[in-house]
Amino acid sequence: MASSASTLVIGSGSGIGSSIAQRLRSRGDSMIELPPTLDLTNAEAVGESLRSLVGSGTVDRVVLAAIDPSAFRSAPIISLAEAEWDQAAEYSMRAAFVSLQQAYAVLADGGRVILILPTVVATGVAGLVPLCTAVETIRVMAKAVARRWGTRSITVNTIEVELAAFMLGDNDAGETEVPVVPVLGQPALPPASAVDDVIGLIDMLATPAAGAITGTLLVADRGTVMQP
Amino acid sequence: MSGLPGLMEGRVVLVTGAAAGVGRGVAAAFGSAGAIVGIGVRRPEAAEETAAAVAAAGGTPVILQCDVTDAAQSAAAIELLVRDFGRLDAVVHNAVSGRSSEATDFENTTLDEWEDHASVTVRATWRLAVQAYPYLQKSQGAYLLMSSPAGIEGSERAPFYSAVKAAQRGFVRALAREWGPDHIRVNSVAPLAISPALENMKILEPERVKRIEGLVPLGRLGDPETDIGPPSVFLCSDEARYVTGQTLVVSGGRFTSL
């Protein structure tokens, strides 16, 4: 069902961010998207872009699904040059900080911030140390701002999906190599679209009934990794 | 004598950020366990007290200039230990940004402040691992990161500190898998302990410290040497040979559901 609230999607250039934006757009939501080519670590550029898109208004929801694609390349850490480590791990941390900071300035009181991340930290993944490092950083950054922004009744929550779903969204893998995450078995629930699962949770978190949920992690992987 | 006597006899350990606080306490605990302790500090003259504590505890102190944001310095510190003592059994990365106890104005600050935290706690965590890898592989040693409960629960006052400490937890979980085949163990400790900042707070805001202590089931903040040191030594010892990828919360029971 379409929402009349305005939603800012950051990271709509690829993967699940792209699929979420497409789904919200096609059902008629009021949508704002940052240009996919925008450098999310450039606070000035992000702020300026937001101001030009939002004008004097505000947004009700922010969906942030931005991990640099270099983080998905499987490689032992000892093989990484410092610039590769930076791009694969630290770029996404900086992007998360800048995105959250700049989004805050245009977010309405009572707004909802929803971060989408891949569920890789619960198990840890060899070859993806930069990704696991970035994901846990961003997840806890979200908890910290959830504590800060509660006074404006803004909630901040994280949804984690399987790595393949994060990387691909609705798209087929094609030639994209999806690293293997070590899990014990198949999902407990029958397969379905991860994008649908996430949209359902975004809608749920936007309801007044979810106004008391903040700083949490919701894992939408159909029971693949059950948190201890 | 406190600690775990003999547990690290003849083993060689590098502790970064060892000039004061938890780093000094952990270094002393390694000393009491019989280790040769590389005391990694930015300013060697600031390491005298730690060196004395390590020696008094029965260990062998080696003061090393090791600003972890300087790749050449951290490499040289590791190389010096290996050259002089023939091995490296553990690295304990405890150093944090000099701004780690400051409040962060997340909504108004800039990436420069983030860089202060990330360079010490994120990038150096990676770089020290890479630099120590061949030696830890040879000794089937351990890499221990001193994280924080703030890196698990998220801190309103210190969002950057929380985030970079969380980075270390994510790093530990993934690297434990990556280095498992090499029999190198990777863990972290999340301590609640007296620090120089808290010592200062005790003088300036004693009531606040009392409130914090009141939240701890054991009724006090941890002592860096006698409370935080032994679990850290244990995790780097052979006795923890089957423990990897873990974060041990050492908080007197303050944090029980992380």
Coordinates of C-alpha atoms in Angstrom, one line a residue, chain A residues 40-41 64 66 91-101 115 138 141, chain B residues 106:
Chain A
L40 CA 28.3 10.2 0.2
T41 CA 31.5 11.1 2.2
L64 CA 19.9 4.1 4.1
A66 CA 24.8 2.2 1.2
Y91 CA 34.5 4.5 3.1
S92 CA 31.1 3.0 4.0
M93 CA 31.6 4.1 7.6
R94 CA 32.2 7.7 6.6
A95 CA 29.3 7.6 4.2
A96 CA 27.0 6.4 6.9
F97 CA 28.1 9.2 9.2
V98 CA 27.7 11.9 6.6
S99 CA 24.4 10.4 5.3
L100 CA 22.9 10.2 8.8
Q101 CA 24.2 13.6 9.8
L115 CA 19.3 1.3 7.8
I138 CA 27.3 1.3 11.1
M141 CA 26.4 4.2 15.0
Chain B
F106 CA 27.4 14.1 15.9

